[in-house]
mmCIF file with all atom_site columns, C-alpha atoms in Angstrom:
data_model
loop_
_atom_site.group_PDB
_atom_site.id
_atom_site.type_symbol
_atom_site.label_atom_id
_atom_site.label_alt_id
_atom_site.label_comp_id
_atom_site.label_asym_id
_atom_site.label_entity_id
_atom_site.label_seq_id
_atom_site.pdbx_PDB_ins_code
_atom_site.Cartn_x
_atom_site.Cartn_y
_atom_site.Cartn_z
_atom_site.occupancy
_atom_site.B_iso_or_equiv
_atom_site.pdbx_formal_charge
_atom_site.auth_seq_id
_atom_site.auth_comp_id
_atom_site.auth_asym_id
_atom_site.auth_atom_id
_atom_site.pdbx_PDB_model_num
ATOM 1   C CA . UNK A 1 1   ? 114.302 113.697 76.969  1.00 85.00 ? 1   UNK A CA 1
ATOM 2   C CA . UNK A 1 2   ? 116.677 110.972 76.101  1.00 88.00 ? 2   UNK A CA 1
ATOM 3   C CA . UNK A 1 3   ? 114.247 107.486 74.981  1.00 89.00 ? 3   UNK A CA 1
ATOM 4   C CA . UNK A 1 4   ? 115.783 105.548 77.420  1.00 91.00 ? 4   UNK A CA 1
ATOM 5   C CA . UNK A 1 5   ? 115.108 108.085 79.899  1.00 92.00 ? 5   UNK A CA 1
ATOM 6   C CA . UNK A 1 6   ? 111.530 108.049 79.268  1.00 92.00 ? 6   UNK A CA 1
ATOM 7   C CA . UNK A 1 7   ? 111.586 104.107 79.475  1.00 93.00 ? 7   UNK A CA 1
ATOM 8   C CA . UNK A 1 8   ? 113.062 103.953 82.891  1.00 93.00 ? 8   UNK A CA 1
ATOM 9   C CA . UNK A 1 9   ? 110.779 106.711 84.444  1.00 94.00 ? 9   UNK A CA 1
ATOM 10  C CA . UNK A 1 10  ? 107.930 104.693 83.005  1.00 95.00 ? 10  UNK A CA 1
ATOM 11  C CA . UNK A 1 11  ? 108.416 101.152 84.310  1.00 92.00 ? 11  UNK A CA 1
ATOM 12  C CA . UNK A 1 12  ? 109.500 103.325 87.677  1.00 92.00 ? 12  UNK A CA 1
ATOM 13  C CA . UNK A 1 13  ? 106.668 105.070 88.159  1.00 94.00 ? 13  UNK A CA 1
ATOM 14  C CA . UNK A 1 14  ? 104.256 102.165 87.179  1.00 94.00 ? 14  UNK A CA 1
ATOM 15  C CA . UNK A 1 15  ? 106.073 99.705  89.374  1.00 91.00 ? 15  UNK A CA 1
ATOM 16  C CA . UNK A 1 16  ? 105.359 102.147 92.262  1.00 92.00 ? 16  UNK A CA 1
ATOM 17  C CA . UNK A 1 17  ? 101.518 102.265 90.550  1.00 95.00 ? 17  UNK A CA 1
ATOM 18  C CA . UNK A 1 18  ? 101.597 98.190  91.115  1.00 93.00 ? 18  UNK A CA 1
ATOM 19  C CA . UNK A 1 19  ? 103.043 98.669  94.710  1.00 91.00 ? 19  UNK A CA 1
ATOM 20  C CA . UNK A 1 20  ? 100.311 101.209 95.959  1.00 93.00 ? 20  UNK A CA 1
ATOM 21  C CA . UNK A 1 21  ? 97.976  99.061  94.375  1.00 94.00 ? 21  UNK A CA 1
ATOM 22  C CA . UNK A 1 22  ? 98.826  95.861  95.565  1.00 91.00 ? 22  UNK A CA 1
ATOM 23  C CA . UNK A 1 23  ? 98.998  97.546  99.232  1.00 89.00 ? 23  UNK A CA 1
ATOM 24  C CA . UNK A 1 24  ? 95.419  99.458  99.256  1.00 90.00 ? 24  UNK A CA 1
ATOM 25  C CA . UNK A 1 25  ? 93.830  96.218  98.052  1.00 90.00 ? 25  UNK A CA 1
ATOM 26  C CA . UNK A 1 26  ? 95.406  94.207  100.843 1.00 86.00 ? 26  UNK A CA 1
ATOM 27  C CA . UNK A 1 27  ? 94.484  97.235  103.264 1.00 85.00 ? 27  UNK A CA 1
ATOM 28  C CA . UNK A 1 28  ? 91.396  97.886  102.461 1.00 86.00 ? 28  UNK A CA 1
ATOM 29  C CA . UNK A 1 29  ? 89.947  94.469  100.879 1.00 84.00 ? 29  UNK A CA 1
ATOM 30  C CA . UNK A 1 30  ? 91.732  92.069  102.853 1.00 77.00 ? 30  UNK A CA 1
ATOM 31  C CA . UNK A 1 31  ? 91.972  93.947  106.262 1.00 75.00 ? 31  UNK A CA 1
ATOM 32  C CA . UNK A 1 32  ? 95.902  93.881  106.676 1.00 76.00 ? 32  UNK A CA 1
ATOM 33  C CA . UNK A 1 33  ? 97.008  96.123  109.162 1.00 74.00 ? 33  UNK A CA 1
ATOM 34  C CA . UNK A 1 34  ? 99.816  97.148  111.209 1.00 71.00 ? 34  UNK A CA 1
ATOM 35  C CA . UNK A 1 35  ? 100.916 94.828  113.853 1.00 66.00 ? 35  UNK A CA 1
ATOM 36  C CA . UNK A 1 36  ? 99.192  96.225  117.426 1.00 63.00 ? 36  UNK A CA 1
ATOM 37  C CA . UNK A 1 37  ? 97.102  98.803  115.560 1.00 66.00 ? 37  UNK A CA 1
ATOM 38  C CA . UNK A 1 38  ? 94.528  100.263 117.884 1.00 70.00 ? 38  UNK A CA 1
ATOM 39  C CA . UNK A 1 39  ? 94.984  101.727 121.395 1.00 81.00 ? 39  UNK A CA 1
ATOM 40  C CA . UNK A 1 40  ? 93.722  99.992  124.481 1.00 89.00 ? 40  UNK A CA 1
ATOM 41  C CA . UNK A 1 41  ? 95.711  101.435 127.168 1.00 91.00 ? 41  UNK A CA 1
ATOM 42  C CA . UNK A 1 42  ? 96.232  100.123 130.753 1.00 93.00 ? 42  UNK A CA 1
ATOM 43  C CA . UNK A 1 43  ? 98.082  101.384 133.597 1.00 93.00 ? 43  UNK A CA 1
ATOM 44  C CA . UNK A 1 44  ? 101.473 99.445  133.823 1.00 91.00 ? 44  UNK A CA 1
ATOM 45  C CA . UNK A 1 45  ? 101.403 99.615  137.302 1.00 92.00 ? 45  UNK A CA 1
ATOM 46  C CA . UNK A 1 46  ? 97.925  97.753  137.929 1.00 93.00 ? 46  UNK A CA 1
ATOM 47  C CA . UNK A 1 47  ? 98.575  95.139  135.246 1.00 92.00 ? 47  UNK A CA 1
ATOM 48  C CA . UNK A 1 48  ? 97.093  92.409  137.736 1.00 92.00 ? 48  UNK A CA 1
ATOM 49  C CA . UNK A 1 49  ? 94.375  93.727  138.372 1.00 93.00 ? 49  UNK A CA 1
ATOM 50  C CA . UNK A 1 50  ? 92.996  93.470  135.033 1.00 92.00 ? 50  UNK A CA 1
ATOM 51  C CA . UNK A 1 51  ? 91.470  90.019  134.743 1.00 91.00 ? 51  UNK A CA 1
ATOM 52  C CA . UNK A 1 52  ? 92.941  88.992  131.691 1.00 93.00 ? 52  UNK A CA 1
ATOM 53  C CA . UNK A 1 53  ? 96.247  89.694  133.271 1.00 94.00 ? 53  UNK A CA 1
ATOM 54  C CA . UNK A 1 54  ? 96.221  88.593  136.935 1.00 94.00 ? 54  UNK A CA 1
ATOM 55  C CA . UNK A 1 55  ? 96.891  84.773  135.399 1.00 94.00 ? 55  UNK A CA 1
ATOM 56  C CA . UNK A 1 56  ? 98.003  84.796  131.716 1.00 95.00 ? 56  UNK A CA 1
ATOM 57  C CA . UNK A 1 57  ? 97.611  82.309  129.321 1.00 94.00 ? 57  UNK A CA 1
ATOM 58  C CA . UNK A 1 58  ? 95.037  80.787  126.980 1.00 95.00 ? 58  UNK A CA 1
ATOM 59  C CA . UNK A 1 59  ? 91.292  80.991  127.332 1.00 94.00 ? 59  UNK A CA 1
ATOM 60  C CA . UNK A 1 60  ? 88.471  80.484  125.563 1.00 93.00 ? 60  UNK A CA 1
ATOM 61  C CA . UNK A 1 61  ? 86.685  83.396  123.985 1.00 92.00 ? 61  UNK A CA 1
ATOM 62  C CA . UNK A 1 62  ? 83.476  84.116  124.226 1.00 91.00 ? 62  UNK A CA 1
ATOM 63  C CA . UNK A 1 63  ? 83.641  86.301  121.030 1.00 90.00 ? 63  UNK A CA 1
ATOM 64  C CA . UNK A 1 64  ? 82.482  84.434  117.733 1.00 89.00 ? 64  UNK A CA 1
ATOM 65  C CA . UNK A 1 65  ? 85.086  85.905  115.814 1.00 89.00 ? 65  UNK A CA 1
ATOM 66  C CA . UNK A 1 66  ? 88.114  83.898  117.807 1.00 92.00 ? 66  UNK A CA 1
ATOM 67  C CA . UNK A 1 67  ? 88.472  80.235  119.401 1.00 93.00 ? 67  UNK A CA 1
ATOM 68  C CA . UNK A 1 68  ? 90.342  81.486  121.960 1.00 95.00 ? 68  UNK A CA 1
ATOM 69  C CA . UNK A 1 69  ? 92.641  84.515  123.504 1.00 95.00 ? 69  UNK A CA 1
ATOM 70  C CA . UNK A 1 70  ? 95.933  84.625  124.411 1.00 96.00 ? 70  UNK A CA 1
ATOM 71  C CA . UNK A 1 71  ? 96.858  86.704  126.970 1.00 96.00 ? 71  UNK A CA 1
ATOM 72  C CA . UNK A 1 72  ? 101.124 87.653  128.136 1.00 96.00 ? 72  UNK A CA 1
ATOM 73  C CA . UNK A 1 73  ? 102.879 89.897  130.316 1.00 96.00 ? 73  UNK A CA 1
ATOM 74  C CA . UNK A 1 74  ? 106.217 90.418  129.031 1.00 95.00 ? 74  UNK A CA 1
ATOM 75  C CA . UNK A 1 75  ? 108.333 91.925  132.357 1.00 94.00 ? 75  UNK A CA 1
ATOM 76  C CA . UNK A 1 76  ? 112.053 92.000  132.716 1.00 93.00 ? 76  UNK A CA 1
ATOM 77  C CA . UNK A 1 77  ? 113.323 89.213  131.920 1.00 94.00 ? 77  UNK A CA 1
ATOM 78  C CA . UNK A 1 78  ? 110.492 86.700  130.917 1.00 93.00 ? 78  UNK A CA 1
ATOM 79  C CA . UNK A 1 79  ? 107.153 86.098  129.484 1.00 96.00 ? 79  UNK A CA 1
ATOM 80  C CA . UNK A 1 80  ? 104.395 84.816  131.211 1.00 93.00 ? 80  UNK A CA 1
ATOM 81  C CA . UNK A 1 81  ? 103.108 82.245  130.325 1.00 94.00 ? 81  UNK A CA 1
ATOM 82  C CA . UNK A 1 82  ? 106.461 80.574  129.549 1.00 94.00 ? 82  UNK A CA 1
ATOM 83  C CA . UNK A 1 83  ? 104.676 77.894  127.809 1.00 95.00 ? 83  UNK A CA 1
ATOM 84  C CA . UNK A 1 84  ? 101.300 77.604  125.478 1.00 95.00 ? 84  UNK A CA 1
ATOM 85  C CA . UNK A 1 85  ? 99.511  75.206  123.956 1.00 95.00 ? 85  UNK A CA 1
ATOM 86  C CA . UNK A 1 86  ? 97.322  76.003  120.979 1.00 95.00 ? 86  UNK A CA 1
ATOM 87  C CA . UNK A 1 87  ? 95.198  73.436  119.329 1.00 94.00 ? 87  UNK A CA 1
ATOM 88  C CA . UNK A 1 88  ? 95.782  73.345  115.735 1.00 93.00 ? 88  UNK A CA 1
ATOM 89  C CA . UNK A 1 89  ? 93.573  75.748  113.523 1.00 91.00 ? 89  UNK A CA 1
ATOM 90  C CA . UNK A 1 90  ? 92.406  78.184  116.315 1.00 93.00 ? 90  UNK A CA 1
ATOM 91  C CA . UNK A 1 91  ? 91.294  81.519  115.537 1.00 94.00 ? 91  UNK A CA 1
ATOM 92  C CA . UNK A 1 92  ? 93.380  83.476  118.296 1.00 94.00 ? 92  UNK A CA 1
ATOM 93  C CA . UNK A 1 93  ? 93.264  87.114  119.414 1.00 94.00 ? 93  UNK A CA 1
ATOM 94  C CA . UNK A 1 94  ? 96.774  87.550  121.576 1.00 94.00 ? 94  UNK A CA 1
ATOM 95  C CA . UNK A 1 95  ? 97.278  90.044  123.516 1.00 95.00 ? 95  UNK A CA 1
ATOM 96  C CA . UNK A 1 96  ? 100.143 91.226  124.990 1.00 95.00 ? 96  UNK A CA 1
ATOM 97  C CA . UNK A 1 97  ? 101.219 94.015  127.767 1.00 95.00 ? 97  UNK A CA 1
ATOM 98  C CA . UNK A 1 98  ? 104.070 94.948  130.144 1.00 95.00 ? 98  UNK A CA 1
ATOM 99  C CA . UNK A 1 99  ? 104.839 95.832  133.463 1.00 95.00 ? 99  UNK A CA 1
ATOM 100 C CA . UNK A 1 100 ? 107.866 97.729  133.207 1.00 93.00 ? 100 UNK A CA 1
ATOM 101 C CA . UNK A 1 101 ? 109.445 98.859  130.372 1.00 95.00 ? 101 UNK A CA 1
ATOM 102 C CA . UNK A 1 102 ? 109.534 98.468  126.379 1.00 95.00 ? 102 UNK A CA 1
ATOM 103 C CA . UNK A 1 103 ? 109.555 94.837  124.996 1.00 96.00 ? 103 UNK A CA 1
ATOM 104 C CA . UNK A 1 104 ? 109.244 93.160  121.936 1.00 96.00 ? 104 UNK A CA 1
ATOM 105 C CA . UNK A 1 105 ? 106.555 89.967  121.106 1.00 96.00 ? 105 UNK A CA 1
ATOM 106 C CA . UNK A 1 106 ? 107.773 88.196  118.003 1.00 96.00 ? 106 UNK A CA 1
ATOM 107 C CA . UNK A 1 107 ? 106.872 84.875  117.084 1.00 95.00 ? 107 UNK A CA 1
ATOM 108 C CA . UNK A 1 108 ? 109.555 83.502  114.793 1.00 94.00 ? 108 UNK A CA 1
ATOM 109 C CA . UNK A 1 109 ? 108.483 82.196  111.425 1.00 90.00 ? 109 UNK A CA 1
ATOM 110 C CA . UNK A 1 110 ? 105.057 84.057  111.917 1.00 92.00 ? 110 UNK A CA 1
ATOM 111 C CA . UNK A 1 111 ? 103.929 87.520  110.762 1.00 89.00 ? 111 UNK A CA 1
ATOM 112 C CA . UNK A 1 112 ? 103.625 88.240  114.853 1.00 92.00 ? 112 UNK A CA 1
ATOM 113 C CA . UNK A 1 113 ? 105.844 90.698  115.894 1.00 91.00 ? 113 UNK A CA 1
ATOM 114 C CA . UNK A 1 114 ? 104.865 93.354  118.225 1.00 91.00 ? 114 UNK A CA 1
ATOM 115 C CA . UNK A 1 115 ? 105.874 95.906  120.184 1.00 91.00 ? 115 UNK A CA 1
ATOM 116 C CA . UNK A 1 116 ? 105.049 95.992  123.859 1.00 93.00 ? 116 UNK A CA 1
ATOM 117 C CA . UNK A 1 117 ? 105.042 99.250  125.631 1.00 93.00 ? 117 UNK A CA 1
ATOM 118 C CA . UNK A 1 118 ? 104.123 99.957  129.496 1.00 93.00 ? 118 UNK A CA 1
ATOM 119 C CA . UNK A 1 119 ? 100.865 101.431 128.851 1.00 91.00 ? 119 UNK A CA 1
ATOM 120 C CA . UNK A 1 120 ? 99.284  99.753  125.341 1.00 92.00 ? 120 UNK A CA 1
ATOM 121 C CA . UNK A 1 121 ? 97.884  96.305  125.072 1.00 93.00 ? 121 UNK A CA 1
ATOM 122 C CA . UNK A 1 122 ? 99.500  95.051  122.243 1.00 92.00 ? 122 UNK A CA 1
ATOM 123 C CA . UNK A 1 123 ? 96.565  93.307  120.334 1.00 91.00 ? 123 UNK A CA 1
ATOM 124 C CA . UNK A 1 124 ? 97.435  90.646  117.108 1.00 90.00 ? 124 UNK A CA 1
ATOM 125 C CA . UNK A 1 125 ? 95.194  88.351  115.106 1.00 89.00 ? 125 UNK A CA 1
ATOM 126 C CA . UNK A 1 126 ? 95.548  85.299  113.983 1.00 90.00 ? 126 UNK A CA 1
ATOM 127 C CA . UNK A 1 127 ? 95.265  81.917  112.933 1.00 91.00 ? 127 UNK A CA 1
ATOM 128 C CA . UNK A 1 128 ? 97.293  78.731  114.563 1.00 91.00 ? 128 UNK A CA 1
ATOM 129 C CA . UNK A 1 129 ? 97.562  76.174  111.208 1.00 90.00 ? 129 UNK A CA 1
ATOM 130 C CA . UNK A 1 130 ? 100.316 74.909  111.296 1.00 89.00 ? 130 UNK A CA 1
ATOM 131 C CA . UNK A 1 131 ? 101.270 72.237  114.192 1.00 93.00 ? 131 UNK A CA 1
ATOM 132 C CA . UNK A 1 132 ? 104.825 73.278  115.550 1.00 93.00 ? 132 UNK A CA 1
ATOM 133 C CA . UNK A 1 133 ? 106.878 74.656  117.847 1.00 95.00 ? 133 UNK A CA 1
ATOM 134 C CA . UNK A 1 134 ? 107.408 78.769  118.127 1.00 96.00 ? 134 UNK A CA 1
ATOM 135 C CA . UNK A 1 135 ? 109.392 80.807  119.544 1.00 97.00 ? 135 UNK A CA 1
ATOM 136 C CA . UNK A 1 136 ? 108.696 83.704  121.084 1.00 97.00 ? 136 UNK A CA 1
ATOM 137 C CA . UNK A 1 137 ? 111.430 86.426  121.516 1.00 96.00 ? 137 UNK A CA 1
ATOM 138 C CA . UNK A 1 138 ? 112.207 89.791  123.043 1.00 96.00 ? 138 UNK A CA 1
ATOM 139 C CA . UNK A 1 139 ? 112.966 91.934  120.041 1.00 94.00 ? 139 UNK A CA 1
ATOM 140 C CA . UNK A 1 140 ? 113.642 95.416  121.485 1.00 94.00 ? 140 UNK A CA 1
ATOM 141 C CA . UNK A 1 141 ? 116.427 95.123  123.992 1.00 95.00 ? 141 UNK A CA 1
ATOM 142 C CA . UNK A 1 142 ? 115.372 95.417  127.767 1.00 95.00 ? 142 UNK A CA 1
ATOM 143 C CA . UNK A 1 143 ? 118.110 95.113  129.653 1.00 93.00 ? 143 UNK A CA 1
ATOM 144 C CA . UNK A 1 144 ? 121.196 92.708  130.481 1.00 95.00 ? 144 UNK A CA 1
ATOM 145 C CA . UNK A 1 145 ? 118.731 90.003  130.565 1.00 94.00 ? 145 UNK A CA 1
ATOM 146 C CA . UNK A 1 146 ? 117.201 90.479  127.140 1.00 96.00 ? 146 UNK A CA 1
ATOM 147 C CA . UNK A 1 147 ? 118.707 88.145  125.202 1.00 94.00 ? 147 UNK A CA 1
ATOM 148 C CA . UNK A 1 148 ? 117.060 85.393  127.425 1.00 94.00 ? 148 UNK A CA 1
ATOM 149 C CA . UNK A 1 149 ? 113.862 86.299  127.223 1.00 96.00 ? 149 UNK A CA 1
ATOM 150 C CA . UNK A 1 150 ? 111.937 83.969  125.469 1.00 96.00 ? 150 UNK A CA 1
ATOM 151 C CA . UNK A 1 151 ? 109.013 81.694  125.665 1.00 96.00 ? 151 UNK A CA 1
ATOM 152 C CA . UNK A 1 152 ? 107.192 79.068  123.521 1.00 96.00 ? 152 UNK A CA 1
ATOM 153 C CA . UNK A 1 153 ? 103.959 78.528  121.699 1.00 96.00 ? 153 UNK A CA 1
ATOM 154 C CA . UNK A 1 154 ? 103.322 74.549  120.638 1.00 96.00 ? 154 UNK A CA 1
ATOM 155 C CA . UNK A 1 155 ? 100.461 74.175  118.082 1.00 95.00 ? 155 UNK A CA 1
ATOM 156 C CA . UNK A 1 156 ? 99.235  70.819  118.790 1.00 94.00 ? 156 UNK A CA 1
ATOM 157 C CA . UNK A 1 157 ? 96.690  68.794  116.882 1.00 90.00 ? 157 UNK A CA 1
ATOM 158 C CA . UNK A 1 158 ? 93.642  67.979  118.714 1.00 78.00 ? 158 UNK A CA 1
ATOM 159 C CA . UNK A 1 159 ? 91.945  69.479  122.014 1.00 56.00 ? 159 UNK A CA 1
ATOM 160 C CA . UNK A 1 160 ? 93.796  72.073  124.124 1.00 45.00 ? 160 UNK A CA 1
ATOM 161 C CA . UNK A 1 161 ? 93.055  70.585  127.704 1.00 47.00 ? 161 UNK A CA 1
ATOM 162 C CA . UNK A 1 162 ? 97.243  71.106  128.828 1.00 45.00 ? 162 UNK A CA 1
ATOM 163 C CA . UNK A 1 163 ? 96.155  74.901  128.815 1.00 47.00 ? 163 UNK A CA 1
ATOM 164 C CA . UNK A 1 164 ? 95.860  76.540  132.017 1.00 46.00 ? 164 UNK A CA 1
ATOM 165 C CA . UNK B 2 1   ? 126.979 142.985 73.832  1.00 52.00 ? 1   UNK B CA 1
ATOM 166 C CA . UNK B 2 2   ? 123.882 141.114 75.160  1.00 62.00 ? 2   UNK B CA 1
ATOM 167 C CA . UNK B 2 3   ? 122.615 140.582 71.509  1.00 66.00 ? 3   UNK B CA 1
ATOM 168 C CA . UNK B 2 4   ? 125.692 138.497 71.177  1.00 65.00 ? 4   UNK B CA 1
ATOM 169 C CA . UNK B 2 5   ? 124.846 136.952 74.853  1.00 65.00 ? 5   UNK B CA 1
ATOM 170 C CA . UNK B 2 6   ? 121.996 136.004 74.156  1.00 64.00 ? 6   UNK B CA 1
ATOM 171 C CA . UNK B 2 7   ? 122.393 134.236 70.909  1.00 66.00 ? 7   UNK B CA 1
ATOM 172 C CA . UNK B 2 8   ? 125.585 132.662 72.500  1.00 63.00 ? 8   UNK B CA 1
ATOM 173 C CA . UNK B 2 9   ? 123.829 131.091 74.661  1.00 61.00 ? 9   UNK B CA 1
ATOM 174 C CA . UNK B 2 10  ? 120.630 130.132 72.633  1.00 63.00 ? 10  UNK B CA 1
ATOM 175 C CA . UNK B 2 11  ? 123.098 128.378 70.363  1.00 60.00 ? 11  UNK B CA 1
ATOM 176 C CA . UNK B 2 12  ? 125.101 126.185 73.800  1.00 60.00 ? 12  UNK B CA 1
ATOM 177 C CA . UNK B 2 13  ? 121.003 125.370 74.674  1.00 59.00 ? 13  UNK B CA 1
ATOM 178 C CA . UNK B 2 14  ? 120.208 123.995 71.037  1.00 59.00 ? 14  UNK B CA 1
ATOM 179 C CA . UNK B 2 15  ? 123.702 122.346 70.999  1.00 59.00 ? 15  UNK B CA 1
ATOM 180 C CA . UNK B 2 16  ? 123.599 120.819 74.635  1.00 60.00 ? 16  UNK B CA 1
ATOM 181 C CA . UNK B 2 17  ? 119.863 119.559 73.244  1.00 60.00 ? 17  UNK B CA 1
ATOM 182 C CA . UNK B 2 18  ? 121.020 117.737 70.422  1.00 62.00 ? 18  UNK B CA 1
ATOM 183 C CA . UNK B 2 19  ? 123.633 116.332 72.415  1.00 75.00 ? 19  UNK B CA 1
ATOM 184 C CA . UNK B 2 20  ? 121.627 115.084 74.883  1.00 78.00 ? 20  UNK B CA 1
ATOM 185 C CA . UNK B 2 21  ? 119.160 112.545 73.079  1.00 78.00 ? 21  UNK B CA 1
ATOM 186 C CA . UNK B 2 22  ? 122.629 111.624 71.198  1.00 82.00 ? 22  UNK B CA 1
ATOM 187 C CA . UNK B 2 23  ? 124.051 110.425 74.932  1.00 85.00 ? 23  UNK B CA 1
ATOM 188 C CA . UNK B 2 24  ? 125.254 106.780 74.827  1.00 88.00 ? 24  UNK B CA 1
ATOM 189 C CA . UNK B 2 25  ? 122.909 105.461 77.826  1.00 89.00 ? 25  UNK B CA 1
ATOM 190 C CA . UNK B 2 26  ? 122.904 101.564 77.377  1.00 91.00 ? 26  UNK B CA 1
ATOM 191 C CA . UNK B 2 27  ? 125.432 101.319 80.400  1.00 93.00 ? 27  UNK B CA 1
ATOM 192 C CA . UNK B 2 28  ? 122.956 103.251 82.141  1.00 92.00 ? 28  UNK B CA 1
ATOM 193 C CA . UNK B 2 29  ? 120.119 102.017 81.142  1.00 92.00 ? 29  UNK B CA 1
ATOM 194 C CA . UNK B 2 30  ? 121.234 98.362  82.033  1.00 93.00 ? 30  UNK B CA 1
ATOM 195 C CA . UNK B 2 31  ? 122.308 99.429  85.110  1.00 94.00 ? 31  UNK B CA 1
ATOM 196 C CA . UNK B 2 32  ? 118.886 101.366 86.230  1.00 93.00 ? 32  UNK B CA 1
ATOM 197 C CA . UNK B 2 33  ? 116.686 98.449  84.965  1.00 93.00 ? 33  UNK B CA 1
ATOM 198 C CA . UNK B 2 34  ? 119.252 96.074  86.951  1.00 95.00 ? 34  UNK B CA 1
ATOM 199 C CA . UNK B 2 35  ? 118.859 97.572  90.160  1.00 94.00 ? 35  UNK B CA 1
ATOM 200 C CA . UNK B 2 36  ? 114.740 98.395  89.517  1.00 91.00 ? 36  UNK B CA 1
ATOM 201 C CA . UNK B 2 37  ? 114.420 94.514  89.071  1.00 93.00 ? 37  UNK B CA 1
ATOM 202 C CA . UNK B 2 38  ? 116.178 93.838  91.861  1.00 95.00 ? 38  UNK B CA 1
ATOM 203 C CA . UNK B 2 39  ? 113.814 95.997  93.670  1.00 92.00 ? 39  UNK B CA 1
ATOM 204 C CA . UNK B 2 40  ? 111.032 94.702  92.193  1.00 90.00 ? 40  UNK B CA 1
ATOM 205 C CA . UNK B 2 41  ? 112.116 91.084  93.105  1.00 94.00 ? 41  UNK B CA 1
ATOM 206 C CA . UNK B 2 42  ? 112.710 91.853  96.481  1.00 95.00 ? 42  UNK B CA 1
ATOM 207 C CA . UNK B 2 43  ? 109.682 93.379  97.407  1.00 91.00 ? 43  UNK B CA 1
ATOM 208 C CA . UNK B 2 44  ? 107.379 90.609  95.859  1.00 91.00 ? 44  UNK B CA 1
ATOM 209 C CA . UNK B 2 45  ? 110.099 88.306  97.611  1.00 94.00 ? 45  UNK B CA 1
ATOM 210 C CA . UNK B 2 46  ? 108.946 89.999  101.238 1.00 92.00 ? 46  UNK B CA 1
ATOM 211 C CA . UNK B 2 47  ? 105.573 90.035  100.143 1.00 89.00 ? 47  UNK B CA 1
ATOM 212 C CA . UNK B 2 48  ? 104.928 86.682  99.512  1.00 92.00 ? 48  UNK B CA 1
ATOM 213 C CA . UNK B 2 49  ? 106.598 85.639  102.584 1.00 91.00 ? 49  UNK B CA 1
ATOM 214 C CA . UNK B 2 50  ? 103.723 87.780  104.340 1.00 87.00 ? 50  UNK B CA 1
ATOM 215 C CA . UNK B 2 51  ? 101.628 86.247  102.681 1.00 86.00 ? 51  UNK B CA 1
ATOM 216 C CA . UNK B 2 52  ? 102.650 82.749  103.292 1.00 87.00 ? 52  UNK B CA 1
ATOM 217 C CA . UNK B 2 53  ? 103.062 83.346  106.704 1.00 85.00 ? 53  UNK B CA 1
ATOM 218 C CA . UNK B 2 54  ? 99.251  84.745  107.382 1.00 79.00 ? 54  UNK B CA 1
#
């Protein structure tokens, strides 16, 4: 084998070494995982009924883990809620679902991007630190309408009392 | 006939070895290492931007 053969396969096959590495210790060690990861399933249908769903929004959680949840329905063409505060530095657990058919939930600028499929609650967490404004769009195309489908998450500094 | 063959092509083997680790590769080489850096940047590039972003 040619030297300069030998040198490429080696700083190949050890950058792919540092790669799988880099990936198992985030995994494993530092919990990353795929965006919606886990199966919760609901029937599309009977979205309301579920009382996380009937009025979306923000809540507080009674879980120790997060400040608050987040809850959306994504339908054709819109998300509900349209609007969201978040105080600044909440732990939040969002979850997302749809009524009809496949949408996406990305918030630009963040690591959230979902998909939404009639069926799955589409589950992300995550911490608000940074006060701004975020948009929130429809990734996977819908219909004619997808291209408006948006909505907006404010991070705000101080108490969330505007959220209902 | 295959005595002949065989040595024939014993002596192309030993020839095509030789000329092998002779190859002029540095184009090559450059051009591998180029593109594996590139590589290399990008994905720490995307990977610090998850990061930054958590």
């Amino acid at each position: 084998m040619h030297k300069f053969e030998k040198i490429w396969m080696s700083v190949g096959t050890g950058s792919l070494i540092i790669f799988l590495v880099i990936l198992g210790v985030s995994a494993v060690h530092a919990g990353h995982t795929p965006a919606a990861s886990g199966i919760e399933t609901i029937n599309p249908e009977y979205v309301r009924d579920d009382d996380r769903f009937a009025e979306p929004g923000l809540y507080e959680s009674d879980d120790d883990e997060f400040d608050y949840n987040l809850y959306f329905v994504a339908s054709a063409f819109n998300y509900e809620p349209s609007e969201v505060e978040i105080p600044q530095g909440s732990r939040v657990k969002v979850q997302v679902v749809s009524t009809d058919v496949v949408h996406g939930f990305q918030v630009v600028n963040t690591n959230i991007n979902m998909m939404v499929e009639p069926g799955l609650v589409s589950t992300y967490r995550t911490n608000f630190d940074n006060v701004g404004e975020y948009l929130i769009v429809c990734n996977e195309y819908c219909g004619v309408g997808h291209t408006d489908m948006t909505s907006t998450i404010k991070v705000v500094e101080g108490g969330a009392e505007a959220n209902e | 006939m295959t005595e002949k063959k065989v040595e024939k092509i014993q002596e192309n083997s030993e020839t095509h070895d030789v000329d092998h680790s002779k190859l002029d590769l540095r184009g090559t080489f450059m051009m591998v290492m180029f593109l594996g850096g590139l590589i290399f940047v990008s994905w720490f590039g995307a990977f610090i931007l998850f990061l930054d972003r958590m």
